[in-house]
């Protein structure tokens, strides 16, 4: 009798212990906090939602893949445009007060640069889902970028342009990405035998296009390469280009895909037809992964809504984060996370196969040559050629050769 | 705008209640370690507001161009570090103070001969010029990208700026303390009395033979130096400087802070930024659109109904409804 | 040139009424939005849209004047400056909430698009139109102020309000109407210029400096002054951007300071 009593007690104890263990592991639900900083107001402030929506959609569709008990909490903050001071402040608060596990987002380069030292000091991995100046990833060992660099689009564009045009001119916004676009394009264009007639940099906020356009018109180049921050600014440039008669003067407008960004095309009207761009993502791309992406987007956010390249960058960035969470079973260690990021590959991105370059922590992807055409009565960036495959950031490659 | 005219020709000894801000600051340091970065911002803006108060409240010069000194100080400190490799904090401060002071003397001599609209517009034009320079001279200032890579050597060789802002807090507190002592000294002196005189009745001051013009330049320069130091502190604690230090928004916000607290009184410059920044920290995140509207609305309300700001209201309450 | 139409309204209110209204740009912005909305969403013809911009802004200004501005006529410069800055903040927020951060698209009618060939060079039609229109406005205003009874009454009221009142002039009404005219002109300017100077929520603060420069340079209380100033500034600015884009607007500011030091009352000012 004694033994059976002992056995019962033991069994009960074991059972309750097991129950407790189970209960406590469920109670130890891991919340991964992501500090998401982007622009909801200010210059091109309509772009923030394109990024946030992509992140939330991905999380929603892939929640079940997360380890049991692990959830993701997205804490969003508005940096109100290209405001590095504010971005830095927000990042500091997210890290110190909210104790986030990761930082992500960022539309504008200056903001990303300001946040970089915080990522390093606090050892918080920072996933850049848009900002495109080449040098950003060198600013902190905790930065990984899933968006693009301006050299990735402008350099191949210059290569292509040098075969089609003899003379060129560039007009870019005067900040990091603009400088990159100008340098990347000019280098490739002149290497390919073209002649640059001039480069002009316009202020980031509220430039008076007329004077600048007139200057270009008077120089009479074969082609004009333009870079301005994606969004409504692009529409303004397009209008000014035609209104001042540059198209009639025989100057062809080209640029990285920022100038014909998918969500602005309907506002540009037919003046945009025929503009050729080089870019990594178009909402009109017909690969299955993209079709599924666009469909899911429209289903969730409305039939008239379209994702754009910021959405693609954020989508893939979230995929990368989720992968890191899965591999570490919800317990994120900053250095291990960076290791996972560095070796990440994604064959089914809406933009085709992508991966991260382990040396530079920057994105490796295809570049497509596109033209604005009417598809089904609507303007679209139609991908006519895969110009470059698995292209690493040309600027960093060139730096290595030095 | 009627400032508090009582008591400033009186006893210059520090009243007990005047130690209150410093006690609060010390308490914040120990009790709110996660909010020290916000605290640092508040301290810097108090210094900035104090400098504006000297000009606006005491000397009665209406200017929208104080950001010029703030911004100049900020960029001088930043460029000195990022471009010339000078990372000693005190050297940076001294350089910023010197540059701002120089600008103050030069521009003051020029514009203080004018009045009202012309003066106001000139102050704005000067700030706009500096903004244009900062915007265009990208090799020096970083332009729209801002200037990163600002390093500040550990203070006195031992205290490095950390992520939590502990060192920064003490550093700025010390700077503010020194400025506060200086301002008190100034206000409670014959110089200060004359400032009030100049504001209230410039004609009579001329008639009395006071060297109005020279004194105006003097106070303008002192105020510029303070603003420049505040700007440098911002750069040092942020290790970064961007174009917004010269922008209209910042200048406008500063005005709101000062008016909110009460212009023309030392502690208006203390109360205003505290209230404003704390409320902003909370509300601006919840309701970013309405926040901006709210500031404007409060400014309008304060101007129309409570020109003395918060401290003015408190005075009224304290005096039991007797007109102040 | 747009600067002129907008700034002349400011010159009127500030010069004739002595009120420092920094929020003038708000009325220009409001006019711009009304214009763009009428033209775009409501599909009204161009002239009607312009009139709508003028009327709406004038009415808005009357409301604001009665409710708020009138309290501050004797409140001193600082109060006026602060109040109008507060107005700027509020209107920026309202504009952002109503319209988003970006400029509404403006679709000009075909007869105003394209280019005209004048003296061997191509000029954008629309800009020529604006110059001509501004010129007509200045003529109209000059005529109104110098030759009509209303103009005489305003001048009298500004010179000596008490005296004018004792002669039976309703100064209160006069000021309100003049304010409405000045602000309405601003609205008109905002609408006219909507195509060139984008109408966005940050409009009032961005361009504030320019309005003030035009008025200060031209001289308070003068009508010719702001016109000449705007003309000179416009040409100088465009020329600068064309020949030396690196210097940007720098020269404008420097020139302003220079001129004002030489003539603190502006080129044609009649009062400081």
Coordinates of C-alpha atoms in Angstrom, one line a residue, chain B residues 5-305:
Chain B
X5 CA 7.8 94.4 -14.0
X6 CA 7.9 93.9 -10.3
X7 CA 10.8 92.8 -8.3
X8 CA 13.6 93.0 -10.8
X9 CA 15.1 96.2 -9.5
X10 CA 15.0 94.6 -6.1
X11 CA 16.9 92.2 -4.1
X12 CA 19.4 90.2 -6.2
X13 CA 19.8 87.4 -3.7
X14 CA 18.5 84.1 -4.8
X15 CA 15.1 83.3 -3.3
X16 CA 14.4 79.9 -2.0
X17 CA 11.8 79.1 -4.6
X18 CA 14.4 79.8 -7.3
X19 CA 16.2 76.6 -6.4
X20 CA 13.1 74.6 -7.3
X21 CA 14.1 74.0 -11.0
X22 CA 17.4 72.5 -9.9
X23 CA 15.9 70.2 -7.4
X24 CA 13.4 69.0 -10.0
X25 CA 16.3 68.4 -12.4
X26 CA 18.2 66.4 -9.8
X27 CA 15.2 64.3 -9.0
X28 CA 14.5 63.6 -12.6
X29 CA 18.1 62.4 -13.0
X30 CA 17.7 59.8 -10.3
X31 CA 14.0 58.8 -10.7
X32 CA 13.6 58.8 -14.5
X33 CA 16.6 57.3 -16.1
X34 CA 14.8 56.2 -19.2
X35 CA 13.7 59.8 -20.0
X36 CA 17.0 61.5 -19.7
X37 CA 17.4 62.0 -23.4
X38 CA 14.1 64.0 -23.3
X39 CA 15.5 65.8 -20.3
X40 CA 18.6 66.8 -22.2
X41 CA 16.4 68.3 -25.0
X42 CA 14.5 70.2 -22.4
X43 CA 17.6 71.6 -20.8
X44 CA 19.0 72.7 -24.2
X45 CA 15.7 74.4 -25.1
X46 CA 15.5 76.1 -21.8
X47 CA 18.9 77.6 -22.5
X48 CA 17.8 78.6 -26.0
X49 CA 14.5 80.1 -24.6
X50 CA 16.5 82.0 -22.0
X51 CA 18.6 83.6 -24.7
X52 CA 15.5 84.6 -26.7
X53 CA 13.8 85.9 -23.6
X54 CA 16.7 88.3 -23.0
X55 CA 16.1 89.8 -26.4
X56 CA 12.4 89.5 -26.8
X57 CA 11.1 89.9 -23.3
X58 CA 13.6 92.1 -21.7
X59 CA 14.9 94.2 -24.6
X60 CA 11.7 94.2 -26.5
X61 CA 13.3 93.3 -29.9
X62 CA 11.0 91.2 -31.9
X63 CA 13.1 88.7 -33.8
X64 CA 12.3 85.5 -35.7
X65 CA 16.0 85.0 -36.5
X66 CA 17.4 83.5 -33.3
X67 CA 17.7 80.2 -35.0
X68 CA 20.6 81.7 -36.9
X69 CA 22.7 81.8 -33.8
X70 CA 21.5 78.4 -32.6
X71 CA 22.1 76.8 -36.0
X72 CA 25.5 78.5 -36.4
X73 CA 26.6 77.2 -33.0
X74 CA 25.4 73.8 -33.9
X75 CA 27.2 73.6 -37.2
X76 CA 30.4 75.1 -36.0
X77 CA 30.6 72.5 -33.2
X78 CA 29.7 69.8 -35.7
X79 CA 32.1 70.8 -38.5
X80 CA 34.9 71.4 -36.1
X81 CA 34.5 67.8 -35.0
X82 CA 33.6 66.0 -38.1
X83 CA 35.8 67.9 -40.5
X84 CA 38.7 69.2 -38.5
X85 CA 38.9 66.4 -36.0
X86 CA 38.7 68.6 -32.9
X87 CA 36.8 66.6 -30.4
X88 CA 37.4 68.4 -27.1
X89 CA 33.9 69.4 -25.9
X90 CA 35.0 72.7 -24.4
X91 CA 36.9 73.8 -27.4
X92 CA 33.8 73.1 -29.5
X93 CA 31.7 75.1 -27.1
X94 CA 34.1 78.0 -27.2
X95 CA 34.2 78.0 -30.9
X96 CA 30.4 77.9 -31.2
X97 CA 30.1 80.7 -28.7
X98 CA 32.7 82.8 -30.5
X99 CA 31.1 82.3 -33.9
X100 CA 27.6 83.1 -32.7
X101 CA 28.8 86.1 -30.8
X102 CA 30.6 87.4 -33.8
X103 CA 27.5 87.0 -36.0
X104 CA 25.5 88.6 -33.2
X105 CA 27.8 91.7 -33.1
X106 CA 28.0 92.0 -36.9
X107 CA 24.3 91.5 -37.6
X108 CA 23.2 93.4 -34.5
X109 CA 25.2 96.5 -35.5
X110 CA 23.5 96.4 -38.9
X111 CA 19.9 95.6 -38.1
X112 CA 19.4 97.2 -34.8
X113 CA 19.3 100.5 -36.5
X114 CA 16.0 99.5 -38.0
X115 CA 12.6 98.8 -36.4
X116 CA 9.6 96.6 -36.5
X117 CA 8.9 95.1 -39.8
X118 CA 12.2 95.8 -41.4
X119 CA 14.0 94.4 -38.4
X120 CA 11.8 91.3 -38.3
X121 CA 12.3 90.7 -42.0
X122 CA 16.1 91.1 -41.8
X123 CA 16.3 88.6 -38.9
X124 CA 14.5 86.1 -41.1
X125 CA 16.6 86.9 -44.1
X126 CA 19.8 86.3 -42.1
X127 CA 18.5 82.9 -41.0
X128 CA 17.5 82.1 -44.5
X129 CA 20.9 82.9 -45.8
X130 CA 22.5 80.6 -43.2
X131 CA 20.0 77.9 -44.2
X132 CA 20.9 78.3 -47.8
X133 CA 24.6 78.1 -47.1
X134 CA 24.1 75.0 -45.0
X135 CA 22.0 73.5 -47.7
X136 CA 24.4 74.1 -50.5
X137 CA 27.8 73.7 -48.9
X138 CA 27.3 70.0 -48.7
X139 CA 31.0 69.1 -48.5
X140 CA 31.2 71.0 -45.2
X141 CA 27.7 70.7 -43.7
X142 CA 26.4 67.5 -45.2
X143 CA 23.5 69.4 -46.8
X144 CA 20.2 67.7 -46.6
X145 CA 21.8 64.5 -45.4
X146 CA 23.1 66.2 -42.2
X147 CA 26.4 65.9 -40.6
X148 CA 27.2 62.6 -39.0
X149 CA 30.5 61.5 -37.6
X150 CA 30.5 64.2 -34.9
X151 CA 32.6 62.9 -32.1
X152 CA 32.9 64.3 -28.7
X153 CA 35.9 63.3 -26.5
X154 CA 35.0 62.2 -23.0
X155 CA 34.4 65.1 -20.8
X156 CA 37.4 65.9 -18.5
X157 CA 38.9 62.8 -20.0
X158 CA 36.6 60.5 -18.1
X159 CA 32.9 60.8 -18.9
X160 CA 31.7 59.6 -22.3
X161 CA 28.3 60.4 -23.7
X162 CA 26.2 57.2 -23.5
X163 CA 23.1 56.0 -25.0
X164 CA 21.0 56.8 -22.0
X165 CA 22.1 60.4 -21.8
X166 CA 23.3 60.4 -18.3
X167 CA 26.5 62.3 -18.9
X168 CA 24.8 64.5 -21.4
X169 CA 22.2 65.5 -18.8
X170 CA 24.8 66.5 -16.2
X171 CA 26.8 68.3 -18.8
X172 CA 23.8 70.4 -20.1
X173 CA 22.6 71.0 -16.6
X174 CA 26.0 72.5 -15.7
X175 CA 25.9 74.7 -18.8
X176 CA 22.4 75.9 -18.0
X177 CA 23.4 76.6 -14.4
X178 CA 26.2 78.9 -15.5
X179 CA 24.0 80.6 -18.0
X180 CA 21.3 81.1 -15.3
X181 CA 23.7 82.7 -12.9
X182 CA 24.9 85.0 -15.7
X183 CA 21.4 86.0 -16.7
X184 CA 20.4 86.7 -13.1
X185 CA 23.4 88.9 -12.7
X186 CA 22.6 90.8 -15.8
X187 CA 18.9 91.3 -15.0
X188 CA 19.5 92.4 -11.4
X189 CA 22.0 95.0 -12.4
X190 CA 21.7 98.6 -13.6
X191 CA 22.2 97.1 -17.1
X192 CA 19.1 95.1 -16.6
X193 CA 17.1 98.0 -15.3
X194 CA 18.1 99.9 -18.4
X195 CA 16.9 97.0 -20.6
X196 CA 13.5 97.3 -19.1
X197 CA 13.7 101.1 -19.6
X198 CA 14.6 100.6 -23.3
X199 CA 11.7 98.3 -23.8
X200 CA 9.1 100.4 -22.2
X201 CA 10.1 103.7 -23.5
X202 CA 12.9 104.0 -25.9
X203 CA 12.4 107.7 -26.5
X204 CA 12.9 108.6 -22.9
X205 CA 16.0 106.4 -22.6
X206 CA 17.5 108.4 -25.5
X207 CA 16.6 111.6 -23.8
X208 CA 18.2 110.4 -20.5
X209 CA 21.4 110.0 -22.5
X210 CA 21.6 106.2 -22.2
X211 CA 23.7 104.7 -25.0
X212 CA 20.7 102.7 -26.3
X213 CA 22.2 101.5 -29.5
X214 CA 25.4 100.2 -27.9
X215 CA 23.6 98.5 -25.1
X216 CA 21.2 96.8 -27.5
X217 CA 24.1 95.4 -29.5
X218 CA 25.6 94.2 -26.2
X219 CA 22.5 92.3 -25.1
X220 CA 22.0 91.0 -28.6
X221 CA 25.5 89.6 -28.7
X222 CA 25.2 88.0 -25.2
X223 CA 21.9 86.5 -26.3
X224 CA 23.5 85.2 -29.5
X225 CA 26.3 83.6 -27.6
X226 CA 23.9 81.8 -25.4
X227 CA 21.9 80.6 -28.3
X228 CA 25.1 79.4 -30.0
X229 CA 26.1 77.4 -27.0
X230 CA 22.7 75.8 -26.9
X231 CA 23.1 74.8 -30.5
X232 CA 26.5 73.4 -29.9
X233 CA 25.1 71.4 -27.0
X234 CA 22.5 69.9 -29.2
X235 CA 25.1 68.8 -31.7
X236 CA 27.3 67.4 -29.0
X237 CA 24.6 65.4 -27.3
X238 CA 23.1 64.1 -30.5
X239 CA 26.4 63.6 -32.2
X240 CA 24.7 64.9 -35.3
X241 CA 23.5 68.1 -36.8
X242 CA 20.9 68.6 -39.5
X243 CA 19.3 71.4 -41.5
X244 CA 16.3 71.6 -39.1
X245 CA 18.3 73.6 -36.6
X246 CA 17.9 76.6 -38.9
X247 CA 14.3 75.9 -39.9
X248 CA 11.2 77.9 -39.4
X249 CA 9.5 75.1 -37.4
X250 CA 12.1 75.1 -34.7
X251 CA 12.0 78.9 -34.4
X252 CA 8.2 78.8 -34.2
X253 CA 8.3 76.1 -31.6
X254 CA 10.7 78.0 -29.5
X255 CA 8.4 81.1 -29.6
X256 CA 5.5 78.9 -28.4
X257 CA 7.6 77.5 -25.6
X258 CA 8.6 80.9 -24.4
X259 CA 5.2 82.5 -24.7
X260 CA 3.6 79.5 -23.0
X261 CA 5.9 79.9 -20.0
X262 CA 5.7 83.6 -19.9
X263 CA 7.9 86.0 -21.8
X264 CA 9.9 88.6 -20.0
X265 CA 10.6 86.5 -17.0
X266 CA 13.5 84.2 -16.3
X267 CA 11.4 81.3 -15.3
X268 CA 9.1 81.6 -18.2
X269 CA 12.0 80.2 -20.2
X270 CA 12.2 77.3 -17.7
X271 CA 8.5 76.5 -17.5
X272 CA 7.7 76.8 -21.1
X273 CA 10.0 74.2 -22.6
X274 CA 9.3 71.7 -19.8
X275 CA 5.6 71.8 -20.3
X276 CA 5.8 71.9 -24.1
X277 CA 8.3 69.1 -24.6
X278 CA 6.7 66.8 -22.0
X279 CA 3.3 67.2 -23.5
X280 CA 4.7 66.9 -27.0
X281 CA 6.5 63.7 -26.1
X282 CA 3.3 62.1 -25.2
X283 CA 0.7 63.7 -27.5
X284 CA 2.7 64.1 -30.7
X285 CA 3.1 60.4 -31.0
X286 CA -0.5 59.6 -30.5
X287 CA -1.9 62.4 -32.6
X288 CA 0.7 63.8 -35.0
X289 CA -1.7 65.8 -37.1
X290 CA -3.6 67.4 -34.3
X291 CA -0.5 68.2 -32.4
X292 CA 0.6 70.8 -34.9
X293 CA -2.8 72.3 -34.9
X294 CA -2.8 72.3 -31.1
X295 CA 0.4 74.3 -30.8
X296 CA -1.0 77.0 -33.1
X297 CA -4.2 77.0 -31.2
X298 CA -2.5 77.3 -27.9
X299 CA -0.4 80.1 -29.2
X300 CA -3.5 82.0 -30.4
X301 CA -5.3 81.4 -27.1
X302 CA -2.3 82.5 -25.0
X303 CA -1.8 85.6 -27.0
X304 CA -5.4 86.7 -26.8
X305 CA -6.3 85.6 -23.3

